[in-house]
Coordinates of C-alpha atoms in Angstrom, one line a residue:
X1 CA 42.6 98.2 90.1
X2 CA 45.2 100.1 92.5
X3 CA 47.3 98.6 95.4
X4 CA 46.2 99.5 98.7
X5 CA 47.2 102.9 99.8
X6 CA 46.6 104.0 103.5
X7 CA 48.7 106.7 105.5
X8 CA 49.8 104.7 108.3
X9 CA 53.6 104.7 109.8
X10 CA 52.8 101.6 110.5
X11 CA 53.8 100.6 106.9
X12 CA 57.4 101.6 107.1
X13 CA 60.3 99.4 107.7
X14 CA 61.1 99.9 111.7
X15 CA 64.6 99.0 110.3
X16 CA 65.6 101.2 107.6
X17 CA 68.5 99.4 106.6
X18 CA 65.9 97.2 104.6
X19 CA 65.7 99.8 102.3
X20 CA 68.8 100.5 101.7
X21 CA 70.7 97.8 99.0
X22 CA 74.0 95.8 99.8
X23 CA 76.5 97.6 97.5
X24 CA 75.1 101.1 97.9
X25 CA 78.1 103.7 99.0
X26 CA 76.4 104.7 102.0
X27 CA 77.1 100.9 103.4
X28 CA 80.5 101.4 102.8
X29 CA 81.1 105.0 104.5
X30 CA 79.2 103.5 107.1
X31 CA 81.5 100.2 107.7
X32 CA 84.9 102.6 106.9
X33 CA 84.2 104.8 109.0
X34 CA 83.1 102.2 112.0
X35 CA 86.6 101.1 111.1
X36 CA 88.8 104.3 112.4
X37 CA 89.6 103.9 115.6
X38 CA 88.0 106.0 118.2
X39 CA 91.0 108.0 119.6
X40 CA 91.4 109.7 116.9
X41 CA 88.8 111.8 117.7
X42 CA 89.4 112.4 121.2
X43 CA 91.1 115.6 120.3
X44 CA 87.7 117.5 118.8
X45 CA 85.8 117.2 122.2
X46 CA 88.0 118.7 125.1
X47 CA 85.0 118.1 127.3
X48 CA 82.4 119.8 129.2
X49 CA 79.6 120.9 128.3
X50 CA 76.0 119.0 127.1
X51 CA 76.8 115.7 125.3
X52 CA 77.9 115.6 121.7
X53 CA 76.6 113.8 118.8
X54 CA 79.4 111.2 118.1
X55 CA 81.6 112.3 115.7
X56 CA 81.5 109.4 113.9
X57 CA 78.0 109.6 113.1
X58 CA 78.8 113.5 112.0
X59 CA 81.6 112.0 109.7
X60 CA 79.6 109.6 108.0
X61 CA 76.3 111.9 107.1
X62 CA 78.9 114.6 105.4
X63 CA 80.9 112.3 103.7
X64 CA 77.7 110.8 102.4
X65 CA 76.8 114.5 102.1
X66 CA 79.9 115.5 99.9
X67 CA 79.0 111.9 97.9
X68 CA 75.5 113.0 97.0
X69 CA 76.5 117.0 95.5
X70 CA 74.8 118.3 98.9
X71 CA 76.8 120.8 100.5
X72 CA 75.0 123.2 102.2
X73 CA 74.7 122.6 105.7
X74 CA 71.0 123.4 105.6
X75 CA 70.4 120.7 103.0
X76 CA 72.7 117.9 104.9
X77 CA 70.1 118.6 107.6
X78 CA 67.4 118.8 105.6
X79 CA 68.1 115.5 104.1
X80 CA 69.0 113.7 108.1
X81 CA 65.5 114.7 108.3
X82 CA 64.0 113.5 105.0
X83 CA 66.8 110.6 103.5
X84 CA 66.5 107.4 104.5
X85 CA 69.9 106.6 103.7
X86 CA 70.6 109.6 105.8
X87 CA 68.6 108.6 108.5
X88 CA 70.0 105.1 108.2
X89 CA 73.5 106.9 109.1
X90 CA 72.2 109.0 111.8
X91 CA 70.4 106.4 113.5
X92 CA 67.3 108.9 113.6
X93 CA 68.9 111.0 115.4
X94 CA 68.9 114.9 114.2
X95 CA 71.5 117.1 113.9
X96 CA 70.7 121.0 112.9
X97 CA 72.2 122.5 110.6
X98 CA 74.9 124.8 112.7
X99 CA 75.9 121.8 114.7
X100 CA 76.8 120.4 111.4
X101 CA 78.9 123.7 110.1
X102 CA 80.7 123.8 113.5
X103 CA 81.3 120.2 113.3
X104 CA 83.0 119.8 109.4
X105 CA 84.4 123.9 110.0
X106 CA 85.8 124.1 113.5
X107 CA 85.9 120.6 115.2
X108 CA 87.3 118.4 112.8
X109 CA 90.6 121.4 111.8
X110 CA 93.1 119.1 113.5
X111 CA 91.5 115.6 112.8
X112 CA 90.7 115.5 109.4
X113 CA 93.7 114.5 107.9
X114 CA 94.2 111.5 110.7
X115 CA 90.6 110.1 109.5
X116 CA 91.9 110.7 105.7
X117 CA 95.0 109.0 106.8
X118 CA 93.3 106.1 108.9
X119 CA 91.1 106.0 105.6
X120 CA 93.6 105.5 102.9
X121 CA 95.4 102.7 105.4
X122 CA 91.9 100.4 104.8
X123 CA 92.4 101.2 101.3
X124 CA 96.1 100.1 101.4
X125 CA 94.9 97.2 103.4
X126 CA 92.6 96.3 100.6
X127 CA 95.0 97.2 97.9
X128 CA 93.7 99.9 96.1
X129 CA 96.8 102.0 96.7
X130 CA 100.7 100.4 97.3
X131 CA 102.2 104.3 97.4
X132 CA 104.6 103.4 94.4
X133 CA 103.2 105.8 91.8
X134 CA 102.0 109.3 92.8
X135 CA 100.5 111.3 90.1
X136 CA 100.3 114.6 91.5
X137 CA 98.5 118.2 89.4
X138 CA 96.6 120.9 90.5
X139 CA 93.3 122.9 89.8
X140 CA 91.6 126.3 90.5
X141 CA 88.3 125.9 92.2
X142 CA 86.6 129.4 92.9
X143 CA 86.5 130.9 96.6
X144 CA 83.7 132.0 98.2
X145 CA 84.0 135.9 97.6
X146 CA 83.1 138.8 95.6
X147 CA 84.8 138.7 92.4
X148 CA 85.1 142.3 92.7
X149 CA 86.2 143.5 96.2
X150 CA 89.5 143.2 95.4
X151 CA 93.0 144.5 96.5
X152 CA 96.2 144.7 94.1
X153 CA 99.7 144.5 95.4
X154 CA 100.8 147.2 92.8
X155 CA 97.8 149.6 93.2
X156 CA 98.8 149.4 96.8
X157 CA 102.8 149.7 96.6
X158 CA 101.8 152.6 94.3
X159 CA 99.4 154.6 96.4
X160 CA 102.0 154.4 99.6
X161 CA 104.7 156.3 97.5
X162 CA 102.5 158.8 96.8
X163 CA 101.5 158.7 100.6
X164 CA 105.2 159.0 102.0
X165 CA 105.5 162.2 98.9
X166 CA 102.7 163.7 100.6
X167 CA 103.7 162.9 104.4
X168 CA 107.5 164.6 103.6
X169 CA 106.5 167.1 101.8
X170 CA 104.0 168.5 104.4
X171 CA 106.9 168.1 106.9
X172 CA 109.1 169.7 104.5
X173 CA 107.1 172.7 104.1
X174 CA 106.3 172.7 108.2
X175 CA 110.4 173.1 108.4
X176 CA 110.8 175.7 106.0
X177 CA 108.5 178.0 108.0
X178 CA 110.3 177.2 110.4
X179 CA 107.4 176.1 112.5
X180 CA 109.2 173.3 114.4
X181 CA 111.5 174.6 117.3
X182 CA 114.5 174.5 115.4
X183 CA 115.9 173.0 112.2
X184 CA 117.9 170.1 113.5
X185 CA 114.4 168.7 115.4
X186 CA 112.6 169.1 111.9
X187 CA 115.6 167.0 110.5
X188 CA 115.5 164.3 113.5
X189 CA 111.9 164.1 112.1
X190 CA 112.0 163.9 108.4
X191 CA 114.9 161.1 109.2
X192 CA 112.7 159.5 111.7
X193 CA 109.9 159.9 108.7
X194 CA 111.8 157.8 106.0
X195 CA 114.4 160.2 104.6
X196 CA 117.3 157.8 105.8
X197 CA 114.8 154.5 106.8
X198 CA 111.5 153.5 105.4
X199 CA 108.2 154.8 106.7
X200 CA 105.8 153.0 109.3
X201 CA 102.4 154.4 110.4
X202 CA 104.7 153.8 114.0
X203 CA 107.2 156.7 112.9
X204 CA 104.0 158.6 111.7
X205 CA 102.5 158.5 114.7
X206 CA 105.5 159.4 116.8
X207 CA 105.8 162.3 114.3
X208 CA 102.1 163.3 115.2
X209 CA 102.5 162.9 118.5
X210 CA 105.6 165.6 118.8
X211 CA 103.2 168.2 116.2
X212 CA 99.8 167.8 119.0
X213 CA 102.5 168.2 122.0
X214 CA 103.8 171.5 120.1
X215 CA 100.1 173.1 119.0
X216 CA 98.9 172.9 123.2
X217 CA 102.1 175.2 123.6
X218 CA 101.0 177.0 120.7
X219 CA 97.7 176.6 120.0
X220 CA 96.4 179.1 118.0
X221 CA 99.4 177.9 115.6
X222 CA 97.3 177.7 112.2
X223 CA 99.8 175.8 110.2
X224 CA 100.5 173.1 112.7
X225 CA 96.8 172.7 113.3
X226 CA 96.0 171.6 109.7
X227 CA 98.9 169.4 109.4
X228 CA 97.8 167.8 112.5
X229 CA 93.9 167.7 110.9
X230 CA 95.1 166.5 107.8
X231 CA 97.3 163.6 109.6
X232 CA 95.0 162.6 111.9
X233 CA 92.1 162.3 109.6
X234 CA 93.4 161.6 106.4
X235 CA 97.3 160.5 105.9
X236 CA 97.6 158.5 109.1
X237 CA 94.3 156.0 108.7
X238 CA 95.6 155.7 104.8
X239 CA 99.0 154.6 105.8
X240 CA 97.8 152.2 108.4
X241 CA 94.9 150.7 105.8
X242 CA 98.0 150.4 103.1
X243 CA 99.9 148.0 106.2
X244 CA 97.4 146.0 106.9
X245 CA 96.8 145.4 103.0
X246 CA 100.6 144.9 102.8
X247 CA 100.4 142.4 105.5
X248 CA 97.4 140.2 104.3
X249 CA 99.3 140.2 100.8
X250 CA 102.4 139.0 102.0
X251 CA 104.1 136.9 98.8
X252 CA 101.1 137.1 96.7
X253 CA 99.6 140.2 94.6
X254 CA 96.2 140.5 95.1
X255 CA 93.7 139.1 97.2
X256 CA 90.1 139.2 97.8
X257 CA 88.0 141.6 100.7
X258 CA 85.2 139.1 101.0
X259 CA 87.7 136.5 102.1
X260 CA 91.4 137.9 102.3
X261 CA 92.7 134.4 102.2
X262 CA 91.8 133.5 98.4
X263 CA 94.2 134.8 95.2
X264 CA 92.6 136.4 92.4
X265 CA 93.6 133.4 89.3
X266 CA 93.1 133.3 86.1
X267 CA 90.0 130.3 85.8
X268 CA 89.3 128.0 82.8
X269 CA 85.6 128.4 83.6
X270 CA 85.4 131.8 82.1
X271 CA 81.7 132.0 80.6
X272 CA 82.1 135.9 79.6
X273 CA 85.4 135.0 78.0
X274 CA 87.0 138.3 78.7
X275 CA 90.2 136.5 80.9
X276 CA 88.5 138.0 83.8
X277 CA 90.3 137.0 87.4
X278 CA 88.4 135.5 90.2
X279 CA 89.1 134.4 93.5
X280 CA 90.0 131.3 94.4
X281 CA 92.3 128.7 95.6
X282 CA 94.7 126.2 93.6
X283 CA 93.9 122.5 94.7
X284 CA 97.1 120.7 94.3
X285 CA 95.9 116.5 94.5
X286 CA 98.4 113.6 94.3
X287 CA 96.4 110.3 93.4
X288 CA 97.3 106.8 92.5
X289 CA 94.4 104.4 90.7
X290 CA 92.4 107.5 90.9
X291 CA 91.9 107.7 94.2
X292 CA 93.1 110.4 96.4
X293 CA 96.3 109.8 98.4
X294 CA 97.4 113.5 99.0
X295 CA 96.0 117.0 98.9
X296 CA 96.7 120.8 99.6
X297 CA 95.7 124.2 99.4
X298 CA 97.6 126.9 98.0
X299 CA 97.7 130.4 97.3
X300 CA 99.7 130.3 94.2
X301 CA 98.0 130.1 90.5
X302 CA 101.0 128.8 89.5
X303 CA 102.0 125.2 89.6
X304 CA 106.0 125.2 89.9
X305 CA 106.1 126.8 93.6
X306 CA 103.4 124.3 95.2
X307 CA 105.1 121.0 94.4
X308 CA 107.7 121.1 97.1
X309 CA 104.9 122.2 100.1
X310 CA 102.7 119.7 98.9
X311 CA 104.7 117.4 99.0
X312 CA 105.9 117.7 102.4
X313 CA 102.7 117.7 103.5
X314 CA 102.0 114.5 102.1
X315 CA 105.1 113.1 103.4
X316 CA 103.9 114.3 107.1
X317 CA 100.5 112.9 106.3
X318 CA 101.6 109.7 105.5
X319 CA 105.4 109.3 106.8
X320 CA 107.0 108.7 103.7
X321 CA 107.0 110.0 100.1
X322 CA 105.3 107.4 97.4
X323 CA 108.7 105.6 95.5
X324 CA 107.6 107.6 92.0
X325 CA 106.6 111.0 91.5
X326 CA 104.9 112.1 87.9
X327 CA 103.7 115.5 86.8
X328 CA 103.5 117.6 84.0
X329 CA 105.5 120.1 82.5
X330 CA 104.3 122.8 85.2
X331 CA 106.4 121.5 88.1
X332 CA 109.5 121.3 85.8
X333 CA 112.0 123.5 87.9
X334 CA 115.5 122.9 89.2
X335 CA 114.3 123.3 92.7
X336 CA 112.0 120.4 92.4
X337 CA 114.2 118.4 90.7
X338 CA 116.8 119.2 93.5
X339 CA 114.0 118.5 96.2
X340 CA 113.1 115.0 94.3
X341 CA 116.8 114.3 94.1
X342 CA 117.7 115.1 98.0
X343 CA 114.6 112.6 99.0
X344 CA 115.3 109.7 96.9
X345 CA 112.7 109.6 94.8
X346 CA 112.5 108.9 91.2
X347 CA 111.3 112.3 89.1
X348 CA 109.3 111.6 86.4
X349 CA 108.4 115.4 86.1
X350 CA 108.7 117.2 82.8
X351 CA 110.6 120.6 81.9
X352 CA 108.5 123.3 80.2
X353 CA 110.0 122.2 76.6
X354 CA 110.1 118.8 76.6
X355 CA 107.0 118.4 73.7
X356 CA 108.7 121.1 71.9
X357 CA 112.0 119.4 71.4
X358 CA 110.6 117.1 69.6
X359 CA 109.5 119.8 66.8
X360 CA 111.4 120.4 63.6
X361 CA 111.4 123.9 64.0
X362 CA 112.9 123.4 67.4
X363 CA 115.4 120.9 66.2
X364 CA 116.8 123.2 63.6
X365 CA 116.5 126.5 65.4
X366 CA 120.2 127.9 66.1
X367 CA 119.4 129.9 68.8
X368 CA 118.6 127.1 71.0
X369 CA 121.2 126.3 73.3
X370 CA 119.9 122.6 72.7
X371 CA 121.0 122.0 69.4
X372 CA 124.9 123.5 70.6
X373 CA 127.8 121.4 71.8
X374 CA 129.1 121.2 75.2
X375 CA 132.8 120.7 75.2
X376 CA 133.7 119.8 79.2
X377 CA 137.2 120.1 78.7
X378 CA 137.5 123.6 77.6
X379 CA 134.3 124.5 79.5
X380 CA 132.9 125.9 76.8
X381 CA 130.0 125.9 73.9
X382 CA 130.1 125.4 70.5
X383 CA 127.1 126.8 68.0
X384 CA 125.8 125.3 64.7
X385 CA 128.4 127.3 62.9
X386 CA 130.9 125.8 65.1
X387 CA 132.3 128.8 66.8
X388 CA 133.5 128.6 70.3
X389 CA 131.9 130.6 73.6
X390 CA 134.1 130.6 76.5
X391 CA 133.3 130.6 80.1
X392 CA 133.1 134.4 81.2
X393 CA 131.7 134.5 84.6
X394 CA 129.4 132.3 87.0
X395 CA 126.8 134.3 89.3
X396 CA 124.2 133.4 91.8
X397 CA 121.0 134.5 91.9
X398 CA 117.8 133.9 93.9
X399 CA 114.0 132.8 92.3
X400 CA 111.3 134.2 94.4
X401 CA 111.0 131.1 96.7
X402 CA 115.0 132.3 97.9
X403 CA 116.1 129.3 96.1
X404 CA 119.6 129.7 94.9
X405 CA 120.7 129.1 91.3
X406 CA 124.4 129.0 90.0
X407 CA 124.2 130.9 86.7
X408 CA 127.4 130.7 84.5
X409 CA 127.9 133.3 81.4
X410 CA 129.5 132.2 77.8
X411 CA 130.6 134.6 75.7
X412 CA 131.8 134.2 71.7
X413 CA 134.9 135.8 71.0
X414 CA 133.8 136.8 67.3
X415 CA 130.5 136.6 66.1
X416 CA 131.5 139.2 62.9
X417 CA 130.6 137.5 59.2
X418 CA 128.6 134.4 60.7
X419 CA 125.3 133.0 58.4
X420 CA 123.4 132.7 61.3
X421 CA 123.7 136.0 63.5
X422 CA 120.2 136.9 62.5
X423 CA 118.7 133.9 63.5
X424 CA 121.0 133.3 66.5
X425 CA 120.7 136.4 68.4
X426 CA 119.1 140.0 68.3
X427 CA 121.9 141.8 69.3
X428 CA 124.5 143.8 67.5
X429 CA 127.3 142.1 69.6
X430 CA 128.8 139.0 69.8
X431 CA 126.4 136.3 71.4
X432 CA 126.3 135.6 75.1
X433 CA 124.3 133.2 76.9
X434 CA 123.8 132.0 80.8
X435 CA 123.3 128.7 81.9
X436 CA 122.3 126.5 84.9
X437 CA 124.9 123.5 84.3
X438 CA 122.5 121.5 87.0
X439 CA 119.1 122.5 85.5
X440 CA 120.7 120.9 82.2
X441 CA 121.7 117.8 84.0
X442 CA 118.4 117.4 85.5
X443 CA 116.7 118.2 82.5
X444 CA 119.3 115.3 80.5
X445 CA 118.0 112.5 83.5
X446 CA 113.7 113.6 83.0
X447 CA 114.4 113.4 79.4
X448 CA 115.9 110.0 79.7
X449 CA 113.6 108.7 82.0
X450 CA 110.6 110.0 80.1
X451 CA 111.5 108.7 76.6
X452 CA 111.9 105.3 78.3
X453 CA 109.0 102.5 77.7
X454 CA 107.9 103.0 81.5
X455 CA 108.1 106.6 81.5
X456 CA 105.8 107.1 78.3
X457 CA 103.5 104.7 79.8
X458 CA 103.5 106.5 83.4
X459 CA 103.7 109.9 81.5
X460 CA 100.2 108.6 79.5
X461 CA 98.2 107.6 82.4
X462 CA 98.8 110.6 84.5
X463 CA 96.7 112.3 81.5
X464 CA 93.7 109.9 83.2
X465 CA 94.3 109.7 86.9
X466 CA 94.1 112.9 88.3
X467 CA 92.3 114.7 85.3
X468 CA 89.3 112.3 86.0
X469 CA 89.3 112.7 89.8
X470 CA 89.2 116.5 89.2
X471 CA 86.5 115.8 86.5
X472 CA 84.4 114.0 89.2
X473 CA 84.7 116.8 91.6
X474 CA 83.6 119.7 89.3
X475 CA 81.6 118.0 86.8
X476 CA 80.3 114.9 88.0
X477 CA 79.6 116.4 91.6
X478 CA 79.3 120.2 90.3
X479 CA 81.7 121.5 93.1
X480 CA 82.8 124.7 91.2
X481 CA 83.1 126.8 94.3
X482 CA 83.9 126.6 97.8
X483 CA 81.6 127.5 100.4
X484 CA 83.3 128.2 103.5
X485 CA 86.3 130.6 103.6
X486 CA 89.3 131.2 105.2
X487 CA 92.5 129.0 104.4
X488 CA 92.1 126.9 107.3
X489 CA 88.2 125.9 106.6
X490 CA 88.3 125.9 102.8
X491 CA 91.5 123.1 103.3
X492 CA 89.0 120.9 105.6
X493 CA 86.7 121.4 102.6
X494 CA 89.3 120.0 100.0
X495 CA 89.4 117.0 102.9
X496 CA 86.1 116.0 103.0
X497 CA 85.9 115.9 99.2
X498 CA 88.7 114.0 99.0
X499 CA 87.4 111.3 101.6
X500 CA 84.1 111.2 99.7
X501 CA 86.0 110.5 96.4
X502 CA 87.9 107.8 97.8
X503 CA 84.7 106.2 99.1
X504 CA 82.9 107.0 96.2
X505 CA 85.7 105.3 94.1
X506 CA 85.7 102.2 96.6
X507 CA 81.9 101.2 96.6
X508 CA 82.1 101.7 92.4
X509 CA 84.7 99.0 92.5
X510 CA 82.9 96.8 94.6
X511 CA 80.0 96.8 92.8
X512 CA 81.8 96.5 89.3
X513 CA 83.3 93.7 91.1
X514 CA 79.6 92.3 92.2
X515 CA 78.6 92.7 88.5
X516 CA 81.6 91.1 86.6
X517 CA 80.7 88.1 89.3
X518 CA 76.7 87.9 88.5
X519 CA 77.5 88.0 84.9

C-alpha cells in the first residue's frame, strides 16, 4: 500500500547535483560565476589570518540568496544548512551567518562592481546586451531606519539663529556691566562671536575659554560664573550638536538618526495615505532588454540631479557610455542635455511638458512662450496678438548643482488695450519674460527626435524595461526595504540585486529557449 519509508542517509543522492534540474538558475549562477576570473578577487583577502571560504563560493550562495527573496543573513545560513540547491553551491561546506554579513557588507565594497562588470561582459558575449540603448529611471526603496528619528535642515538652521541671539545677547549684557576688563576686549569678543563673521562652536569655545581664565582671577564673580554654567552646559553642547547635524546634512534637508545616510522621500507605498515621509534611498537603474547594465545610489528624491552622477558612474563601470540614452520627462534639464551633448550621445530624454504640448488647452493658451514667435533678426518675441518684446537684459544664474544658466529678459514696449492681457499675464505692467535660448534649442532637438518613428518606439518600450525590472525587485521578490545601512553598504546591496536579476533574467531565457525547442 505505501512505498518503503526507512530513515537512513543512506537513501540520499551522495551527489546532490542529481537533484537539482538542468535549466534551474542556481546552475547558471554557479557556471557565471565559475566564469569571473579569479584576480578579481584578490583585493578582498589582504592575507593573514585562518583560511577563508572562497569568495566565489560566498558569491554564488548570495546571489542565489537575493534570487530566492532570502535576505537575511541568518536565513542564507539557515538555508546552506537545510537547501540542497544551497548545499549544491556550497559544496557542504557551512558558512555562519556573520561570515556571510562581513562577506556581502565589508569584503566585497571594492569588488562588487568588477564581478557585475565581469558579469554583464558574459552577457555581452552571449548577446543579451550590445550597450546601444540604455533605458535609465529611478525608484525609492525604504532605508533601514526609524521613520521617526528624524532631523530637518530648517528646524536646525532655525534653532542655531536663536542660539547665536542667545550667545550675543548674554555677551552683550556681560559688556554692559562692564564685567569684561574693558570695552574694546568685550568688542574683540562679540566680533570674534559672529557680529562681523559667522559663529563656530571654535569662536565659542575660545570665548569660554577667555570668561573661565577671568572667573579664577575673580572667582566669586556671580555674573561671569552663570554665563560660564550656562555655556558650558547648555549653549556650547547645543551649538556643537547643530554642526554636526549641519555636517551630516550637507546638500540635502533632512536625514534619518537611525542611519544618517538615508533622505526622508516622499514613497508611493504609502498604506496610511497621509503623504507621510520615510527614509530611504533613490535607486537610479539603467537597463537594456531588461536586464541590468548600470546602477547607483542617491540621496536625492528627485530625479533631474542624479542623471549626470549616474551616469558617470556607469561610464567608469563599463568604459564607455551606451550610444542612446532614454528617460522620462524627470531628467529633462539643460544640464543633462548639455552633459548628453558634450559626450556624444544621442538624448532621447523628455522635458517636463512635452505630453502637455500636445493639449488643446496648451496649444491655444497665450501665455505660453510656445505658441509665440521668435524673430532672430531683431532678437526679439512676438505674442498671439502680434506685439513685439525686445531683448532687455541677459543674466546668469546658478541651479543648486552650481550649474550655470544664461537667462535673457524680453520686455513689451506696450501692452495697454491688448484682448489678451488677462490671459497673458497677471501683472498690471507690460509683460516680461526670461528665457534660456539653449534650454529652447535643446528642448527643439528632444522634441524632434521624440516625435520621430524610432523615438516613439524607444520612448514606448522604456515604459516596459526598467518599470518591470523594478517590478521584479519589489513585487516579485518583495524587496521593499533595505537591510543594511550606511551609503556604502546599502549601494553593495543595490549590487547584489542587480547581479541576481541579471541571472535571474538569463536562466528564464534559457529555459523559454529549452521550451520553445521541446515544443
Amino acid at each position: 500500500m505505501f512505498t518503503q519509508y526507512i530513515m537512513d542517509q543512506l537513501f540520499l543522492p551522495m551527489d546532490l547535483e542529481e537533484d537539482i534540474p538542468k535549466n534551474h538558475v542556481v546552475r547558471v549562477i554557479n557556471d557565471a560565476v565559475n566564469r569571473i576570473d579569479d584576480k578579481i578577487f584578490e583585493a578582498a583577502y589582504p592575507g593573514g589570518g585562518r583560511h577563508s571560504y572562497h569568495p566565489k563560493l560566498m558569491t554564488k550562495i548570495i546571489i542565489y540568496a537575493y534570487s530566492q527573496r532570502i535576505y537575511s543573513s541568518r536565513q542564507i545560513a539557515k538555508a546552506v544548512r537545510e537547501n540542497i540547491p544551497f548545499m549544491w553551491l556550497a559544496a557542504r561546506q557551512r558558512p555562519d551567518f556573520r561570515t556571510i554579513n562581513r562577506f556581502r557588507s565589508e569584503r566585497m565594497k571594492d569588488v562588487l562592481e568588477k564581478v557585475f562588470t565581469a558579469v554583464l561582459e558574459l552577457l555581452a558575449d552571449e548577446g543579451y546586451v550590445k550597450l546601444e540603448h540604455y533605458f535609465v529611471d529611478g525608484t525609492k526603496i525604504e532605508a533601514n531606519a526609524n521613520r521617526y528619528t528624524f532631523v530637518w535642515g530648517k528646524a536646525v538652521a532655525k534653532h542655531q539663529v536663536k542660539l547665536e541671539e542667545k550667545v550675543k545677547a548674554l555677551f552683550a549684557e556681560i559688556e554692559e556691566d562692564e564685567l569684561l576688563e574693558d570695552a574694546s576686549n568685550a568688542g574683540k569678543d562679540l566680533a570674534e562671536l559672529g557680529e562681523s563673521s559667522e559663529l563656530t562652536s571654535a569662536k565659542l569655545e575660545k570665548a569660554v575659554a577667555k570668561l573661565e581664565q577671568k572667573l579664577k582671577n575673580e572667582p566669586k564673580n556671580k555674573p561671569v560664573k552663570k554665563a560660564v554654567r550656562l555655556l558650558r552646559k547648555d549653549l556650547l553642547p547645543r551649538k556643537q550638536k547643530y554642526e554636526l547635524h549641519q555636517k551630516l546634512l550637507g546638500e540635502r534637508n533632512s536625514y534619518s538618526k537611525t542611519d544618517p545616510d538615508a533622505t526622508f522621500m516622499r514613497m508611493k507605498e504609502d498604506h496610511m495615505r497621509n503623504g507621510q515621509l520615510k527614509p530611504g534611498y533613490n535607486v537610479q537603474v539603467g537597463t537594456e532588454n531588461q536586464f541590468i547594465v548600470g546602477y547607483s545610489l542617491h540621496q536625492r528624491p528627485t530625479d533631474t540631479r542624479c542623471l549626470i552622477p549616474h551616469l558617470e558612474k556607469v561610464k567608469e563601470t563599463l568604459g564607455k557610455l551606451p550610444k542612446t540614452i532614454i528617460a522620462d520627462a524627470g531628467y529633462g534639464s539643460e544640464e543633462n542635455y548639455e552633459y548628453l551633448e558634450k559626450e556624444e550621445r544621442e538624448a532621447l530624454v523628455k522635458y517636463n511638458t512635452f505630453h502637455k504640448e500636445n493639449s488643446k488647452a496648451w496649444r491655444q493658451d497665450v501665455s505660453k512662450i510656445d505658441n509665440w514667435t521668435y524673430q532672430p533678426e531683431t532678437d526679439s518675441w512676438v505674442c498671439p496678438n502680434g506685439r513685439e518684446l525686445h531683448f532687455l537684459r541677459e543674466r546668469k544664474k546658478k541651479n543648486e548643482s552650481g550649474y550655470e544658466l544664461r537667462v535673457r529678459h524680453y520686455r513689451s514696449a506696450d501692452c495697454e488695450g491688448c484682448p489678451f492681457k488677462d490671459k497673458c499675464s497677471k501683472t498690471n505692467g507690460n509683460r516680461e519674460i526670461e528665457v534660456s535660448m539653449t534650454f529652447l534649442r535643446y528642448k527643439a532637438e528632444a522634441r524632434e527626435k521624440l516625435r520621430s518613428e524610432e523615438g516613439r518606439a524607444l520612448s514606448v518600450r522604456r515604459m516596459v524595461e526598467v518599470e518591470s525590472v523594478f517590478g521584479q525587485m519589489k513585487n516579485n521578490r518583495g524587496f521593499r526595504r533595505f537591510l543594511l545601512r550606511g551609503l556604502p553598504k546599502v549601494s553593495l546591496e543595490v549590487g547584489w540585486l542587480s547581479l541576481a536579476h541579471n541571472l535571474l533574467k538569463r536562466a528564464a531565457i534559457s529555459q523559454q529557449a529549452k521550451m520553445v525547442g521541446q515544443g
